[in-house]
Amino acid sequence: MSVILVTGGAGYIGSHTVIELVKAGYDAVIFDNFSNSKPAVLERINRITGKHIPFMAGDIRSREQLEAVFSTYKIDGVINFAGLKAVGESVKKPLEYYDNNVSGARTLLSVMREFKCYNFIFSSSATVYGEPDSVPLTEESPVKRANCPYGQTKVDIEYMCQELQKAVPEFSMVLLRYFNPVGAHESGLIGEDPRGIPNNLMPYLTQVAVGRLPYLNIFGNDYPTPDGTCVRDYIHVVDLAKGHVAALNHCLNKSGTFIYNLGTGVGYSVLDMVKAFSKAIGRELPYKFAPRRAGDVVQCYADPAKAQRELGWKALKTLDEMAADSYNWQKNNPNGYDD
């Protein structure tokens, strides 16, 4: 049975992916420093899976801590979720983003090479496409200088992975370009619990719904889109997690670089999301328009055909399910994991 190290495994996407890995028969080891997650998630993952998932505390920038994990467990592959991820914050703190994301990934890959662990799945992003020339985006769409430091760290890590694979051909490098993950596990036990004011739309919506925030700020209503608000491809986090399992099944021990978009192929505006969420909670959600935010692109949605063709994976959950599961999580945990 393959043992998969999940860095950032206590985070939003990481925790859901650990559950799907275990369901698919993999053994998972979680590695996290809780910079944007909470220790309480570990017990909840164990409750959902019915298993005790091994955990080691650490930071991917620490070679010593990573070597301790690889010395303790025979790791067959790594899924790297350990990264800072807020667009707006990255504009204010570029050095911190390059240090954590790029330097951390470099150290992680270096330790993998040392221990001859050659299966790497990277949590990339649609931000690598920058302001798209056209939509939907395919894997052949040009990778550009990103609109923000967060996005540029994803571009830089993708290039680093591709160059390392050329130098060490045994590597299987899987670059998964996510679109916008939302939703939560159907149990309501785990979900998105960002620190401070949320940067992403769905946790902002859920926190308004339970009264933690007074109203939603919509950044910009003068974009060249049907209703003036930005358009994104929102994907349920459980569908996204299953995409990682499909990528492992297909690419484990298969040398090369493999790139896949993980999205639904449908673009929804911010106002579309507000309507869907209002429907899920049975009342209108208050919102106000605010000035545009630095780093936001106008519209971005995927052509996910390659992942379906090669991995046999497709996003199945609807926008209504995304909204309902997000609300179910927040309703059961109004203060997130601090309840």
Short mmCIF file of C-alpha atoms in Angstrom, two decimals:
data_model
loop_
_atom_site.label_atom_id
_atom_site.label_comp_id
_atom_site.label_asym_id
_atom_site.label_seq_id
_atom_site.Cartn_x
_atom_site.Cartn_y
_atom_site.Cartn_z
CA MET A 1 0.00 0.00 0.00
CA SER A 2 1.50 3.35 -1.04
CA VAL A 3 2.27 5.89 1.68
CA ILE A 4 1.52 9.47 0.65
CA LEU A 5 2.93 12.46 2.55
CA VAL A 6 0.42 15.31 2.53
CA THR A 7 2.16 18.59 3.38
CA GLY A 8 -0.38 21.15 4.55
CA GLY A 9 -2.64 18.17 5.20
CA ALA A 10 -4.52 19.89 8.02
CA GLY A 11 -5.57 22.75 5.74
CA TYR A 12 -8.80 23.18 3.82
CA ILE A 13 -8.01 21.24 0.64
CA GLY A 14 -5.42 19.02 2.30
CA SER A 15 -7.83 17.69 4.96
CA HIS A 16 -10.46 16.76 2.38
CA THR A 17 -7.79 15.11 0.21
CA VAL A 18 -6.49 13.00 3.11
CA ILE A 19 -10.02 11.62 3.56
CA GLU A 20 -10.33 10.71 -0.13
CA LEU A 21 -6.85 9.13 -0.14
CA VAL A 22 -7.78 6.88 2.77
CA LYS A 23 -11.10 5.98 1.10
CA ALA A 24 -9.14 5.00 -2.02
CA GLY A 25 -6.83 2.68 -0.05
CA TYR A 26 -3.75 4.87 0.34
CA ASP A 27 -1.93 5.42 3.64
CA ALA A 28 -1.55 9.12 4.41
CA VAL A 29 0.89 10.98 6.64
CA ILE A 30 0.00 14.59 7.49
CA PHE A 31 2.73 17.26 7.82
CA ASP A 32 1.64 20.76 8.85
CA ASN A 33 2.80 23.79 10.85
CA PHE A 34 -0.75 25.12 11.46
CA SER A 35 0.09 28.54 10.00
CA ASN A 36 -3.36 28.56 8.33
CA SER A 37 -5.03 25.54 9.93
CA LYS A 38 -5.99 24.23 13.36
CA PRO A 39 -4.90 21.10 15.28
CA ALA A 40 -8.58 20.25 15.91
CA VAL A 41 -8.93 19.15 12.28
CA LEU A 42 -6.75 16.08 12.91
CA GLU A 43 -9.21 14.46 15.30
CA ARG A 44 -12.06 15.21 12.89
CA ILE A 45 -10.24 13.58 9.99
CA ASN A 46 -9.74 10.51 12.21
CA ARG A 47 -13.45 10.53 13.09
CA ILE A 48 -14.53 10.70 9.43
CA THR A 49 -12.07 8.04 8.20
CA GLY A 50 -12.37 5.79 11.25
CA LYS A 51 -8.56 5.59 11.30
CA HIS A 52 -5.71 7.25 13.17
CA ILE A 53 -3.84 9.20 10.50
CA PRO A 54 -0.17 9.76 11.43
CA PHE A 55 0.82 13.40 11.91
CA MET A 56 4.17 15.14 12.20
CA ALA A 57 4.48 18.85 12.95
CA GLY A 58 6.82 20.81 10.76
CA ASP A 59 7.52 23.44 8.11
CA ILE A 60 8.49 22.58 4.53
CA ARG A 61 11.29 25.14 4.74
CA SER A 62 12.99 22.98 7.40
CA ARG A 63 15.18 20.32 5.82
CA GLU A 64 15.72 18.74 9.24
CA GLN A 65 11.98 18.35 9.90
CA LEU A 66 11.35 16.92 6.43
CA GLU A 67 14.24 14.47 6.75
CA ALA A 68 12.72 13.29 10.04
CA VAL A 69 9.46 12.43 8.23
CA PHE A 70 11.21 10.58 5.39
CA SER A 71 13.38 8.71 7.93
CA THR A 72 10.31 7.68 9.97
CA TYR A 73 8.08 6.58 7.07
CA LYS A 74 8.79 5.00 3.69
CA ILE A 75 7.14 7.75 1.64
CA ASP A 76 6.08 6.74 -1.89
CA GLY A 77 4.71 10.11 -3.00
CA VAL A 78 4.08 13.67 -1.84
CA ILE A 79 1.11 15.99 -2.36
CA ASN A 80 2.25 19.52 -1.55
CA PHE A 81 -0.49 21.82 -0.21
CA ALA A 82 1.84 23.76 2.11
CA GLY A 83 1.64 27.31 0.83
CA LEU A 84 0.46 30.81 1.63
CA LYS A 85 -2.49 31.51 -0.64
CA ALA A 86 -4.10 34.96 -0.26
CA VAL A 87 -3.89 37.16 -3.37
CA GLY A 88 -4.26 40.47 -1.52
CA GLU A 89 -1.86 39.54 1.27
CA SER A 90 0.76 38.44 -1.25
CA VAL A 91 0.75 41.92 -2.83
CA LYS A 92 1.62 43.34 0.61
CA LYS A 93 4.03 40.57 1.64
CA PRO A 94 5.83 39.32 -1.48
CA LEU A 95 9.01 38.21 0.31
CA GLU A 96 7.07 36.05 2.77
CA TYR A 97 5.26 34.37 -0.13
CA TYR A 98 8.43 33.62 -2.09
CA ASP A 99 10.14 32.36 1.07
CA ASN A 100 7.33 30.05 2.17
CA ASN A 101 6.07 28.82 -1.18
CA VAL A 102 9.10 28.74 -3.49
CA SER A 103 11.89 28.13 -0.95
CA GLY A 104 9.69 25.60 0.84
CA ALA A 105 8.97 23.66 -2.36
CA ARG A 106 12.67 23.71 -3.28
CA THR A 107 13.63 22.23 0.10
CA LEU A 108 10.87 19.62 -0.12
CA LEU A 109 11.93 18.51 -3.62
CA SER A 110 15.55 18.39 -2.53
CA VAL A 111 14.71 16.06 0.36
CA MET A 112 12.56 13.91 -1.95
CA ARG A 113 15.50 13.56 -4.33
CA GLU A 114 17.78 12.64 -1.41
CA PHE A 115 15.38 9.87 -0.30
CA LYS A 116 14.68 8.74 -3.89
CA CYS A 117 10.98 9.56 -3.61
CA TYR A 118 10.03 10.59 -7.13
CA ASN A 119 6.23 11.07 -7.10
CA PHE A 120 5.21 14.69 -6.60
CA ILE A 121 1.77 16.27 -6.93
CA PHE A 122 1.79 20.05 -6.73
CA SER A 123 -1.17 22.17 -5.67
CA SER A 124 -0.95 24.75 -8.45
CA SER A 125 -3.53 27.30 -9.53
CA ALA A 126 -5.32 28.86 -12.47
CA THR A 127 -3.51 32.08 -11.49
CA VAL A 128 -0.59 30.80 -13.63
CA TYR A 129 -2.61 31.83 -16.68
CA GLY A 130 -2.63 35.47 -15.55
CA GLU A 131 -5.26 37.62 -17.29
CA PRO A 132 -6.48 35.04 -19.85
CA ASP A 133 -6.42 35.88 -23.56
CA SER A 134 -9.54 33.75 -23.96
CA VAL A 135 -11.71 31.36 -21.94
CA PRO A 136 -12.19 28.51 -21.29
CA LEU A 137 -8.57 27.82 -20.37
CA THR A 138 -6.88 24.63 -21.55
CA GLU A 139 -3.57 23.24 -20.31
CA GLU A 140 -2.03 24.65 -23.50
CA SER A 141 -3.14 28.21 -22.68
CA PRO A 142 -0.05 30.40 -22.17
CA VAL A 143 1.44 30.61 -18.70
CA LYS A 144 2.12 34.27 -17.98
CA ARG A 145 3.68 36.53 -15.45
CA ALA A 146 1.00 36.39 -12.75
CA ASN A 147 -1.09 39.32 -11.52
CA CYS A 148 0.16 38.90 -7.94
CA PRO A 149 3.10 37.40 -6.03
CA TYR A 150 0.96 34.46 -4.88
CA GLY A 151 0.28 33.50 -8.50
CA GLN A 152 3.90 34.04 -9.48
CA THR A 153 5.07 31.61 -6.79
CA LYS A 154 2.90 28.97 -8.48
CA VAL A 155 4.47 29.79 -11.87
CA ASP A 156 7.97 29.60 -10.40
CA ILE A 157 7.33 26.27 -8.66
CA GLU A 158 5.84 24.79 -11.84
CA TYR A 159 8.99 25.75 -13.76
CA MET A 160 11.19 24.34 -10.99
CA CYS A 161 9.30 21.03 -11.13
CA GLN A 162 9.65 20.81 -14.90
CA GLU A 163 13.37 21.60 -14.83
CA LEU A 164 14.00 19.05 -12.05
CA GLN A 165 12.10 16.38 -13.99
CA LYS A 166 14.37 16.97 -16.99
CA ALA A 167 17.43 16.67 -14.74
CA VAL A 168 16.13 13.64 -12.80
CA PRO A 169 13.95 11.72 -15.27
CA GLU A 170 12.66 9.30 -12.61
CA PHE A 171 10.41 12.05 -11.27
CA SER A 172 6.67 12.00 -11.90
CA MET A 173 5.62 15.64 -11.61
CA VAL A 174 1.88 16.31 -11.57
CA LEU A 175 0.88 19.98 -11.71
CA LEU A 176 -2.79 20.38 -10.79
CA ARG A 177 -4.11 23.82 -11.70
CA TYR A 178 -7.09 24.42 -9.44
CA PHE A 179 -9.80 26.85 -10.15
CA ASN A 180 -11.83 28.06 -7.10
CA PRO A 181 -12.43 25.46 -4.38
CA VAL A 182 -15.58 25.90 -2.28
CA GLY A 183 -17.90 23.69 -0.24
CA ALA A 184 -17.15 21.34 2.65
CA HIS A 185 -17.37 17.69 3.63
CA GLU A 186 -20.98 16.52 3.79
CA SER A 187 -20.54 15.56 7.47
CA GLY A 188 -20.15 19.24 8.39
CA LEU A 189 -17.10 18.24 10.49
CA ILE A 190 -14.45 19.87 8.31
CA GLY A 191 -14.50 22.92 6.05
CA GLU A 192 -12.77 26.19 5.29
CA ASP A 193 -11.72 28.11 8.39
CA PRO A 194 -9.42 31.00 7.37
CA ARG A 195 -7.67 33.12 9.96
CA GLY A 196 -8.94 36.71 10.19
CA ILE A 197 -11.15 38.28 7.51
CA PRO A 198 -11.56 35.75 4.67
CA ASN A 199 -9.88 36.51 1.35
CA ASN A 200 -12.01 34.03 -0.58
CA LEU A 201 -15.65 34.50 -1.49
CA MET A 202 -17.33 31.42 0.01
CA PRO A 203 -16.01 31.67 3.60
CA TYR A 204 -16.90 35.37 3.49
CA LEU A 205 -20.46 34.42 2.47
CA THR A 206 -20.75 31.78 5.19
CA GLN A 207 -19.47 34.13 7.89
CA VAL A 208 -22.03 36.76 6.87
CA ALA A 209 -24.73 34.07 6.96
CA VAL A 210 -23.95 33.13 10.58
CA GLY A 211 -23.53 36.74 11.70
CA ARG A 212 -19.75 36.84 12.13
CA LEU A 213 -19.52 39.55 9.47
CA PRO A 214 -22.20 42.19 8.76
CA TYR A 215 -22.23 41.99 4.94
CA LEU A 216 -20.27 40.79 1.92
CA ASN A 217 -17.89 43.16 0.16
CA ILE A 218 -17.96 42.62 -3.60
CA PHE A 219 -14.75 44.06 -5.03
CA GLY A 220 -15.71 45.77 -8.27
CA ASN A 221 -19.00 45.87 -10.21
CA ASP A 222 -17.67 47.52 -13.36
CA TYR A 223 -15.86 44.59 -14.97
CA PRO A 224 -16.65 43.69 -18.62
CA THR A 225 -18.84 40.72 -17.61
CA PRO A 226 -22.62 40.20 -17.88
CA ASP A 227 -23.33 41.65 -14.40
CA GLY A 228 -20.11 43.63 -13.83
CA THR A 229 -18.65 41.25 -11.24
CA CYS A 230 -15.72 38.85 -11.69
CA VAL A 231 -16.38 35.40 -13.16
CA ARG A 232 -14.75 32.25 -11.74
CA ASP A 233 -14.92 28.47 -12.02
CA TYR A 234 -16.04 27.25 -8.58
CA ILE A 235 -15.37 23.59 -7.80
CA HIS A 236 -16.53 21.58 -4.79
CA VAL A 237 -13.55 20.73 -2.56
CA VAL A 238 -14.55 17.05 -2.45
CA ASP A 239 -14.49 16.86 -6.26
CA LEU A 240 -11.09 18.57 -6.14
CA ALA A 241 -9.82 16.09 -3.54
CA LYS A 242 -10.96 13.20 -5.73
CA GLY A 243 -8.98 14.77 -8.58
CA HIS A 244 -5.78 14.24 -6.55
CA VAL A 245 -6.62 10.57 -6.05
CA ALA A 246 -7.28 10.19 -9.79
CA ALA A 247 -3.93 11.88 -10.53
CA LEU A 248 -2.12 9.53 -8.13
CA ASN A 249 -3.80 6.47 -9.63
CA HIS A 250 -2.78 7.54 -13.13
CA CYS A 251 0.67 9.04 -12.59
CA LEU A 252 2.23 7.09 -9.67
CA ASN A 253 5.66 5.80 -10.73
CA LYS A 254 5.10 7.05 -14.30
CA SER A 255 7.99 9.39 -15.11
CA GLY A 256 7.27 12.70 -16.81
CA THR A 257 5.50 16.00 -16.21
CA PHE A 258 1.70 15.93 -16.24
CA ILE A 259 -0.46 19.07 -16.16
CA TYR A 260 -4.22 19.14 -15.52
CA ASN A 261 -6.86 21.78 -14.98
CA LEU A 262 -9.25 20.87 -12.18
CA GLY A 263 -12.47 22.82 -12.59
CA THR A 264 -16.08 22.41 -13.68
CA GLY A 265 -15.81 24.24 -16.99
CA VAL A 266 -18.56 26.68 -15.98
CA GLY A 267 -17.99 30.33 -15.07
CA TYR A 268 -20.11 31.89 -12.31
CA SER A 269 -20.06 35.57 -11.37
CA VAL A 270 -19.82 36.79 -7.77
CA LEU A 271 -23.51 37.77 -7.94
CA ASP A 272 -24.38 34.27 -9.22
CA MET A 273 -22.71 32.89 -6.10
CA VAL A 274 -24.58 35.31 -3.82
CA LYS A 275 -27.88 34.18 -5.39
CA ALA A 276 -27.02 30.48 -4.98
CA PHE A 277 -25.99 31.02 -1.39
CA SER A 278 -29.09 33.07 -0.57
CA LYS A 279 -31.14 30.16 -1.96
CA ALA A 280 -29.24 27.68 0.26
CA ILE A 281 -29.93 29.65 3.44
CA GLY A 282 -33.46 30.71 2.51
CA ARG A 283 -32.91 34.48 2.79
CA GLU A 284 -31.20 37.31 0.97
CA LEU A 285 -27.57 37.83 1.92
CA PRO A 286 -26.56 41.48 2.47
CA TYR A 287 -23.73 42.79 0.28
CA LYS A 288 -22.09 46.07 -0.73
CA PHE A 289 -19.95 46.94 -3.68
CA ALA A 290 -16.37 48.03 -2.95
CA PRO A 291 -13.52 49.22 -5.22
CA ARG A 292 -11.68 46.69 -7.35
CA ARG A 293 -8.99 44.67 -5.56
CA ALA A 294 -5.37 44.49 -6.76
CA GLY A 295 -4.48 41.19 -8.45
CA ASP A 296 -7.99 40.08 -9.47
CA VAL A 297 -8.50 38.90 -13.05
CA VAL A 298 -11.79 39.57 -14.88
CA GLN A 299 -12.85 36.03 -15.74
CA CYS A 300 -11.28 32.62 -15.45
CA TYR A 301 -12.80 29.20 -16.04
CA ALA A 302 -11.48 25.84 -17.15
CA ASP A 303 -11.74 23.44 -20.00
CA PRO A 304 -11.40 20.27 -17.85
CA ALA A 305 -11.58 17.82 -20.79
CA LYS A 306 -7.97 16.60 -20.46
CA ALA A 307 -8.46 15.47 -16.84
CA GLN A 308 -11.61 13.61 -17.83
CA ARG A 309 -9.90 12.02 -20.83
CA GLU A 310 -6.64 10.96 -19.13
CA LEU A 311 -7.57 10.62 -15.45
CA GLY A 312 -11.20 9.56 -15.79
CA TRP A 313 -12.07 12.42 -13.44
CA LYS A 314 -14.92 14.90 -13.65
CA ALA A 315 -16.39 17.42 -11.18
CA LEU A 316 -19.87 16.16 -10.30
CA LYS A 317 -21.21 18.40 -7.53
CA THR A 318 -23.55 21.28 -8.41
CA LEU A 319 -23.43 24.94 -7.42
CA ASP A 320 -26.40 24.32 -5.08
CA GLU A 321 -24.46 21.51 -3.36
CA MET A 322 -21.41 23.77 -3.01
CA ALA A 323 -23.50 26.45 -1.30
CA ALA A 324 -25.45 24.01 0.90
CA ASP A 325 -22.35 22.13 2.11
CA SER A 326 -20.50 25.39 2.83
CA TYR A 327 -23.42 26.65 4.90
CA ASN A 328 -23.82 23.31 6.68
CA TRP A 329 -20.17 23.47 7.81
CA GLN A 330 -20.39 27.06 9.04
CA LYS A 331 -23.79 26.57 10.70
CA ASN A 332 -22.43 23.61 12.67
CA ASN A 333 -19.17 25.45 13.41
CA PRO A 334 -20.00 29.19 13.56
CA ASN A 335 -16.52 29.94 14.92
CA GLY A 336 -14.78 27.35 12.78
CA TYR A 337 -12.55 24.88 14.63
CA ASP A 338 -12.53 27.17 17.69
CA ASP A 339 -16.06 26.05 18.66
#
